[in-house]
Short mmCIF file of C-alpha atoms and ligand atoms in Angstrom, two decimals:
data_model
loop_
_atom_site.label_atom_id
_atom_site.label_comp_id
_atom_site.label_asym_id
_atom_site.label_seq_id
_atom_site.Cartn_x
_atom_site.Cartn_y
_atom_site.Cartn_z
CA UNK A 24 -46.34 23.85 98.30
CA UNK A 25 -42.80 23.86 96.67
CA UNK A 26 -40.55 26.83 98.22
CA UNK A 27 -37.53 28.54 97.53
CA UNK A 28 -35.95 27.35 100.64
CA UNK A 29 -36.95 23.76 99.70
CA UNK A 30 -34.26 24.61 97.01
CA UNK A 31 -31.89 26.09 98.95
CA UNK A 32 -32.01 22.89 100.68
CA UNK A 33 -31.28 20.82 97.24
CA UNK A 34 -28.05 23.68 96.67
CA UNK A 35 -26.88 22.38 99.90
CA UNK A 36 -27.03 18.71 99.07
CA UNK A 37 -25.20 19.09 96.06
CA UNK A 38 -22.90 21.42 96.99
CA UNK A 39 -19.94 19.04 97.31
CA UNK A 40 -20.89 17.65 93.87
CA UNK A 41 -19.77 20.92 91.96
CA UNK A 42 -17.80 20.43 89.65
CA UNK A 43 -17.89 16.19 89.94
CA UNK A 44 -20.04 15.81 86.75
CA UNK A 45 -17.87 15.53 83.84
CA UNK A 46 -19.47 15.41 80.21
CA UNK A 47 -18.64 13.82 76.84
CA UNK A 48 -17.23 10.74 78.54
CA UNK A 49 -20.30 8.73 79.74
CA UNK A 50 -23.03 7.15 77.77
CA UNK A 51 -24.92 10.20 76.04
CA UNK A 52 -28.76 9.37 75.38
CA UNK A 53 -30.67 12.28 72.74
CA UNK A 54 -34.18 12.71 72.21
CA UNK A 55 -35.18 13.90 68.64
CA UNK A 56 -37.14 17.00 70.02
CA UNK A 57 -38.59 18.71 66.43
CA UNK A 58 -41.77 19.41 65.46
CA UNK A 59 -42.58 15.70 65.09
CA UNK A 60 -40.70 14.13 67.19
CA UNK A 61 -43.01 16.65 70.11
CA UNK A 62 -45.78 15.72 68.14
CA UNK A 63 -45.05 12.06 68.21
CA UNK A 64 -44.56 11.56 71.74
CA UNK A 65 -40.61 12.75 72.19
CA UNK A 66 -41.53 14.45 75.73
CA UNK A 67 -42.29 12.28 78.24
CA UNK A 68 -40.32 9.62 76.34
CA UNK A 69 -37.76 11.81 77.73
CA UNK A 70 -38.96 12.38 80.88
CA UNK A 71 -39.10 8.99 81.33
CA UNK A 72 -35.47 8.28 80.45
CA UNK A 73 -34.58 11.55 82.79
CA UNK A 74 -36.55 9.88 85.76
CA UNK A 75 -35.28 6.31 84.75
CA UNK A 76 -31.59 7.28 84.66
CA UNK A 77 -32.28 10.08 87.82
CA UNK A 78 -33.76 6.98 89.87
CA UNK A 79 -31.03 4.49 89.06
CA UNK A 80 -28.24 7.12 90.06
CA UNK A 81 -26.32 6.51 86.74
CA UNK A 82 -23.88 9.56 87.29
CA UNK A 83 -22.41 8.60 83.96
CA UNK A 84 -25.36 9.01 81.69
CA UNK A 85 -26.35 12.12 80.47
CA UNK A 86 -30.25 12.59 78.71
CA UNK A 87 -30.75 15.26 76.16
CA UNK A 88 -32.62 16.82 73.37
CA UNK A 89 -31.59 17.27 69.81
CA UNK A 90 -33.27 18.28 66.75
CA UNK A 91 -34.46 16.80 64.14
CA UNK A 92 -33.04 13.52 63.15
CA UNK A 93 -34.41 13.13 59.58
CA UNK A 94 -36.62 10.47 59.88
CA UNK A 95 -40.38 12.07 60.98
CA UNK A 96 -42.33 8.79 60.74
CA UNK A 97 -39.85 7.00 63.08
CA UNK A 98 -40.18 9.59 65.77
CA UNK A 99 -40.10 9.22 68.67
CA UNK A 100 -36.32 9.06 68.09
CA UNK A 101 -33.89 7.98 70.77
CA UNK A 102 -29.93 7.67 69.75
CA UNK A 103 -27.78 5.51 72.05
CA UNK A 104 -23.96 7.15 71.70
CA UNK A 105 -21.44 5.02 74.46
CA UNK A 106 -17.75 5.48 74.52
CA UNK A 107 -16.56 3.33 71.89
CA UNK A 108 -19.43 1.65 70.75
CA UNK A 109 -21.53 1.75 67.42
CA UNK A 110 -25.02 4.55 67.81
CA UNK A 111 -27.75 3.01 68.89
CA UNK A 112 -31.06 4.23 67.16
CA UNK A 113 -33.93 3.44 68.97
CA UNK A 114 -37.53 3.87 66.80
CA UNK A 115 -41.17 4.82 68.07
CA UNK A 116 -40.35 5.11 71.65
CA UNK A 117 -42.54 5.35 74.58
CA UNK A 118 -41.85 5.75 78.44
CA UNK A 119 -42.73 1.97 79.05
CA UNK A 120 -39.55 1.15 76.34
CA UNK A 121 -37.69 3.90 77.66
CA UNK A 122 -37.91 2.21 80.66
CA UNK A 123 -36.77 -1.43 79.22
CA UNK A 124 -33.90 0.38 77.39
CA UNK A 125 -32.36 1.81 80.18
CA UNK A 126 -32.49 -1.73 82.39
CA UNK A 127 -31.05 -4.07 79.44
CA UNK A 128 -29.03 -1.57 77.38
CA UNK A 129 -27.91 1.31 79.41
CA UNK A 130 -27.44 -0.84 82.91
CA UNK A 131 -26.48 -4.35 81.08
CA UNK A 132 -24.89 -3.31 78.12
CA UNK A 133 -27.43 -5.34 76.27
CA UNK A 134 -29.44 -3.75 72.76
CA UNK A 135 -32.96 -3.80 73.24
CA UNK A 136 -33.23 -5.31 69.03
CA UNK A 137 -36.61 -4.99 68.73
CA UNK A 138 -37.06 -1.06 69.14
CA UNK A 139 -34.22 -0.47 66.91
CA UNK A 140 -34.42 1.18 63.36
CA UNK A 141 -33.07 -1.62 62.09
CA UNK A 142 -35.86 -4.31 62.93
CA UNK A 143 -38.31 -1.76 62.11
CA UNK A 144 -37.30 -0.44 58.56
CA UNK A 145 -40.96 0.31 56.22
CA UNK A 146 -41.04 -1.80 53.29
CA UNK B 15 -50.07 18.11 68.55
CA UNK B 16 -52.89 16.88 71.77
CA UNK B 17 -51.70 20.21 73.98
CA UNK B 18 -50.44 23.89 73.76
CA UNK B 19 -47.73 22.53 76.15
CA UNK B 20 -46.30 20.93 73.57
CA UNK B 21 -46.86 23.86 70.94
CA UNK B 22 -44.92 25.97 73.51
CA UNK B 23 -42.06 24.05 73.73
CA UNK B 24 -41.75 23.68 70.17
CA UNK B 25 -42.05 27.13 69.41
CA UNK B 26 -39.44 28.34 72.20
CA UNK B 27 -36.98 25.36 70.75
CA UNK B 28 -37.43 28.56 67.99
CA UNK B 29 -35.94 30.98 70.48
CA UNK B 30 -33.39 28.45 71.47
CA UNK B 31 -31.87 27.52 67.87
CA UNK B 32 -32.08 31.16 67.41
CA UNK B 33 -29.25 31.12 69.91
CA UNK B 34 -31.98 33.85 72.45
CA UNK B 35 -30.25 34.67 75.72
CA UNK B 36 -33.94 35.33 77.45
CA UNK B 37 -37.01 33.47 76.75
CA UNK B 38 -40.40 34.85 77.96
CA UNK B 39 -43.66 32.75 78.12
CA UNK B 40 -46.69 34.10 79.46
CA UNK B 41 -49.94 32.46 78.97
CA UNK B 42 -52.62 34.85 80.25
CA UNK B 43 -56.33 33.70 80.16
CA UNK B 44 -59.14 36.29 80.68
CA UNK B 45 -62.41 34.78 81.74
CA UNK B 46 -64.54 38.35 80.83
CA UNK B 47 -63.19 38.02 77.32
CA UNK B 48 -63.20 34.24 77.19
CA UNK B 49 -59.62 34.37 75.72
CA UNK B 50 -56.21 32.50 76.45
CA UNK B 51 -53.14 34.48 75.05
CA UNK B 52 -49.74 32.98 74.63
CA UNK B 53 -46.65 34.83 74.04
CA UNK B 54 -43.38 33.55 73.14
CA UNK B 55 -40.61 36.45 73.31
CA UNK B 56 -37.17 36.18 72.47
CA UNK B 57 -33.80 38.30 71.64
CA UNK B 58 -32.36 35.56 69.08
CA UNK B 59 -31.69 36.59 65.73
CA UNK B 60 -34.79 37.85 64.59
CA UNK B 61 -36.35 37.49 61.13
CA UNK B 62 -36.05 40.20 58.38
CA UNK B 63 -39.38 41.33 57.20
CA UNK B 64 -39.34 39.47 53.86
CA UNK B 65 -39.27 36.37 56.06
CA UNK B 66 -41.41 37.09 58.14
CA UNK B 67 -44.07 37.16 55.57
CA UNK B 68 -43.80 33.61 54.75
CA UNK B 69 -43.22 32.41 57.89
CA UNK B 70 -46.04 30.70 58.80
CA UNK B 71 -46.13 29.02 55.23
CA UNK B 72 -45.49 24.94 56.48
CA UNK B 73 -42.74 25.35 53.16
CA UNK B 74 -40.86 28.08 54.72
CA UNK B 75 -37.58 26.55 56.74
CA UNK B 76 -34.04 27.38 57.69
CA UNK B 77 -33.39 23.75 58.47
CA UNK B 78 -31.55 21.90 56.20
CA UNK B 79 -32.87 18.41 57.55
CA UNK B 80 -36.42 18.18 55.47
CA UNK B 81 -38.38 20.70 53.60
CA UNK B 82 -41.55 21.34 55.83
CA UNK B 83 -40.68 23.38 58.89
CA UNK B 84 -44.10 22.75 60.66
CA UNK B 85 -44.05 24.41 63.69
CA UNK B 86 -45.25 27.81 63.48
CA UNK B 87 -48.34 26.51 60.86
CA UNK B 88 -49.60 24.12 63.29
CA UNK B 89 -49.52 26.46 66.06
CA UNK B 90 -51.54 28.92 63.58
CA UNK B 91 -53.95 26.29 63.15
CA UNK B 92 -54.79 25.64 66.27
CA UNK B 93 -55.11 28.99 67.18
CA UNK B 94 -57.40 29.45 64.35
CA UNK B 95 -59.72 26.54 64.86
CA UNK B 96 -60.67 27.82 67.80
CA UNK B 97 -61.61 31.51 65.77
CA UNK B 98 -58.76 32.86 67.27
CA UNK B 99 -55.17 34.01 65.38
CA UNK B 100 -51.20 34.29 65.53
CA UNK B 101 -49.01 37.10 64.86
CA UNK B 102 -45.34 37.42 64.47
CA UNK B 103 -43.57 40.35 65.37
CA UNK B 104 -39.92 40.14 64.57
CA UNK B 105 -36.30 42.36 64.10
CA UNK B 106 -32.89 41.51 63.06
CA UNK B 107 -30.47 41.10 65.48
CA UNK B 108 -33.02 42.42 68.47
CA UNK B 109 -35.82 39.34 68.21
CA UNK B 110 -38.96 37.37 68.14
CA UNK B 111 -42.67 37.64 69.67
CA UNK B 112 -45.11 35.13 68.51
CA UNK B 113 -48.57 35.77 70.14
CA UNK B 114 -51.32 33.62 69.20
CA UNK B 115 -54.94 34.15 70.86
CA UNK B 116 -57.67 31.18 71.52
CA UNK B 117 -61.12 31.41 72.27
CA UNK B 118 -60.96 30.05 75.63
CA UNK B 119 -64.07 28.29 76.05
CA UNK B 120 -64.38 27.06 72.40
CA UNK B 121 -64.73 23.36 71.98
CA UNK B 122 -61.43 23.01 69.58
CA UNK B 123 -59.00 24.77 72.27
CA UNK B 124 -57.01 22.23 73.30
CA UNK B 125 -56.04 21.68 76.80
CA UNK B 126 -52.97 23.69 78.30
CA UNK B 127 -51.45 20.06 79.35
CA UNK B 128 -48.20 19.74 81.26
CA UNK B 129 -46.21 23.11 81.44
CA UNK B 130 -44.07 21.55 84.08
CA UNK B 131 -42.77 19.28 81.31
CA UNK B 132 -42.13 21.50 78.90
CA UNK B 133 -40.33 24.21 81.56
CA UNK B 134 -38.60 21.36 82.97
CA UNK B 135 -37.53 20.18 79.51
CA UNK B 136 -36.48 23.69 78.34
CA UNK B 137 -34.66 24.71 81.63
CA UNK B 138 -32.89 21.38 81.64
CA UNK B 139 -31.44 21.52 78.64
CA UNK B 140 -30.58 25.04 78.36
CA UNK B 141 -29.00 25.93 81.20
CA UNK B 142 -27.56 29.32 80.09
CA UNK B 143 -30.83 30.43 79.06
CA UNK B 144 -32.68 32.33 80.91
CA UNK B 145 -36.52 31.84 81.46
CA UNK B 146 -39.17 33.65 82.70
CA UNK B 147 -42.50 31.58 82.61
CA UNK B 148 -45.80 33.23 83.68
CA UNK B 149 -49.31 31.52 84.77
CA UNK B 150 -52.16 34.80 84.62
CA UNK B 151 -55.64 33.81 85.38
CA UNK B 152 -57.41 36.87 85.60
CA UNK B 153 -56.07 38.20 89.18
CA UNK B 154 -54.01 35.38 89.87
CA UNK B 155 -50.70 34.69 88.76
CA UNK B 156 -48.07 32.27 88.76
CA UNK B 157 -44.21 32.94 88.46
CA UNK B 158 -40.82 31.54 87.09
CA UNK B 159 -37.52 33.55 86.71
CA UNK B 160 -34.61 31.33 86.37
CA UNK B 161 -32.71 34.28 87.12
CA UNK B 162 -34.33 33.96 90.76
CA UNK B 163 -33.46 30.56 90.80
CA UNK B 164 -30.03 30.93 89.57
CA UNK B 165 -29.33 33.18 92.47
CA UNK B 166 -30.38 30.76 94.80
CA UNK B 167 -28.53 28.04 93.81
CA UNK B 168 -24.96 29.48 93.41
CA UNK B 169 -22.38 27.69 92.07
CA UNK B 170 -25.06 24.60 91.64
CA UNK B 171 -26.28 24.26 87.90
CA UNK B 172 -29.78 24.53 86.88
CA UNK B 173 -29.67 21.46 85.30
CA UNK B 174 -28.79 19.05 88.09
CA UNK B 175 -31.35 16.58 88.38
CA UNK B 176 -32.71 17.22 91.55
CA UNK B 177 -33.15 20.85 90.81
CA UNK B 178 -34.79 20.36 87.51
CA UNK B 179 -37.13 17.71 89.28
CA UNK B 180 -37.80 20.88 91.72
CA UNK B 181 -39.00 23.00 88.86
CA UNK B 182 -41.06 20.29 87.57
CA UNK B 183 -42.98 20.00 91.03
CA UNK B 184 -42.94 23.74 91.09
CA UNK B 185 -44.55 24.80 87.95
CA UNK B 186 -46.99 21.82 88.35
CA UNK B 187 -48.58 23.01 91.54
CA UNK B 188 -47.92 26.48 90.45
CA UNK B 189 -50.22 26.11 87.59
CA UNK B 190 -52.94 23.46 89.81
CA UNK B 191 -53.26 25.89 91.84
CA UNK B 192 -54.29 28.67 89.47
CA UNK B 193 -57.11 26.30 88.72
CA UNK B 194 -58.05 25.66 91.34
CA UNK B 195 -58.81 28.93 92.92
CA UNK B 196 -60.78 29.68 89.70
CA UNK B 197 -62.89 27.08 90.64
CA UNK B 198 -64.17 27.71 93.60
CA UNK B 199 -65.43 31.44 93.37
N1 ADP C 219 -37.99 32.82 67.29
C1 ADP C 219 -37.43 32.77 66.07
N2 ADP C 219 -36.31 33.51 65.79
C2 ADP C 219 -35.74 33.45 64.57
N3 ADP C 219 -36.18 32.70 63.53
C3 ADP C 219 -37.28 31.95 63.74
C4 ADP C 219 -37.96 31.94 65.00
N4 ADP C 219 -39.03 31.11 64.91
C5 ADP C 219 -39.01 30.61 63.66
N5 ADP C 219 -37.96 31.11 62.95
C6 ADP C 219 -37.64 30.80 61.54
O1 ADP C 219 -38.81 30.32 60.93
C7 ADP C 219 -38.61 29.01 60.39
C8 ADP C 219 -39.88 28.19 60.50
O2 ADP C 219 -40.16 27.85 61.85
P1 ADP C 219 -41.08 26.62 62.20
O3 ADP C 219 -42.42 26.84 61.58
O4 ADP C 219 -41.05 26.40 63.66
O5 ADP C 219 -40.40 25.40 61.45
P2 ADP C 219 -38.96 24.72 61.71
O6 ADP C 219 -38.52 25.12 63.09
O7 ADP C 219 -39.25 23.24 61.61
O8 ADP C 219 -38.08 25.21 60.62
C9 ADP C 219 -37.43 28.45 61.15
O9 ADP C 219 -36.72 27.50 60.37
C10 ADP C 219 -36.61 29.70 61.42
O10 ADP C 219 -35.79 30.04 60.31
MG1 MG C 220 -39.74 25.03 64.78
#
């Protein structure tokens, strides 16, 4: 069973880290969290980029939720925003390409195309 | 939506955009009835009475985004599939209670699914809320104060990793647990 002192434990580990994480400067990843994008699928597309990025130790990147983004039959929604670089919208996510973005775009710096709004505009 | 997990987080994003300070979520279920009760309390805002009574309308919506706010109706018709209800009770300025009753047993309730996403989610990203989530199942009960936790922690935030990953693993065998021990009387 999970206790309280288990967590007094995880205090003491990070301890020494107060004050060391510094937002708005990293690589900010948000997770259209409305209505549809819950309905869709948005929550354990962000859990997965929470354990993805938690796993990998990427002290820069930060993984939040937003509202809605505008575009319900896109959802899930994930937006890409990295200092000095164009958004990245990312279109009917799922953990297993939540997984893939954070390996070739977050760690590589390369755009996972396919899952992007772009290459998946409706006709 | 496939769970009331995922009606409760969207319903206490409510609370949140309606900048609450304390969020309150208690899911009670009551075998000798045969009913699950959740309740959603907030200080935010609040709703004027006029507003209220349109509320769970899918066309009524403060968001500026699309026309449909969705949320509250859908959580309305689950409740009511089941032959159960919701109810709003809300005041300016003090806050919101949304309560909405299932038949527990009945075919259409769908499952509770994964609270410890949807605490984990909500604690995570709103730190400087606080959250109190409670698990009753009949004489058991399960427990969450981020006030509690808070205190622990000190000058550590809520929403470090490792201590949201904590909460996760908490509220998930928190809430096995309850079923379990309902099982095996
Ligand atoms: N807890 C709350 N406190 C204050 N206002 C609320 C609350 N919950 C809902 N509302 C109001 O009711 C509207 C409808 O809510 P909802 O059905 O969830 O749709 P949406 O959030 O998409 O607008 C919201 O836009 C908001 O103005
Ligand atoms: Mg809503």
């Amino acid at each position: 069973m999970k206790s309280l002192a288990e967590l007094e434990a995880i205090r003491n580990k990070n301890k020494n880290q107060v004050g060391l994480r510094r937002e708005g400067e990293g690589t900010r990843i948000v997770v259209g969290m409305a209505t549809c994008g819950i309905a869709a699928g948005a929550r354990p597309v962000l859990t997965a980029f929470t354990e993805e990025v938690g796993k990998r130790g990427l002290a820069h990147v930060t993984v939040n939720q937003t509202g809605c983004i505008g575009m319900c039959r896109y959802e899930p929604i994930v937006e890409v925003m990295a200092p000095g670089k164009e958004k990245v919208t990312y279109v009917h996510m799922t953990p297993e390409k939540a997984a893939r973005v954070v390996a070739e775009h977050i760690v590589n710096g390369h755009v996972v195309t396919e899952y992007t709004i772009g290459a998946n505009v409706e006709q | 939506m496939t769970e009331l997990s995922l009606h409760i987080l969207d319903i206490a994003n409510n609370s949140v955009k309606a900048k609450a300070k304390h969020i309150g979520i208690i899911i009670s279920e009551d075998t000798a009835s045969n009913l699950l009760t959740i309740e959603i309390t907030d200080d935010g805002c609040g709703m004027d009475a006029a507003f209220l009574a349109h509320v769970t309308d899918p066309f009524t919506t403060t968001r500026t985004t699309r026309k449909v706010g969705m949320g509250l109706s859908l959580f309305q018709a689950a409740a009511e599939l089941t032959g159960g209800n919701l109810s709003i009770s809300s005041e300016v300025g003090v806050g919101t209670t949304v309560t909405a009753v299932f038949v527990r047993d009945s075919i259409d309730r769908q499952p509770i699914g994964d609270m410890a996403g949807t605490m984990a989610l909500l604690i995570g990203s709103n730190p400087g809320i606080d959250f109190v989530y409670e698990h009753v199942l009949d004489d058991q009960s399960f427990r969450l104060d981020t006030l509690e936790i808070k205190e622990i922690l000190g000058d550590v935030a809520i929403d470090s990793p490792d201590v949201v990953q904590w909460i996760r693993e908490f509220v998930a065998e928190g809430d096995a647990e309850l079923s379990n021990s309902n099982q095996v009387e």
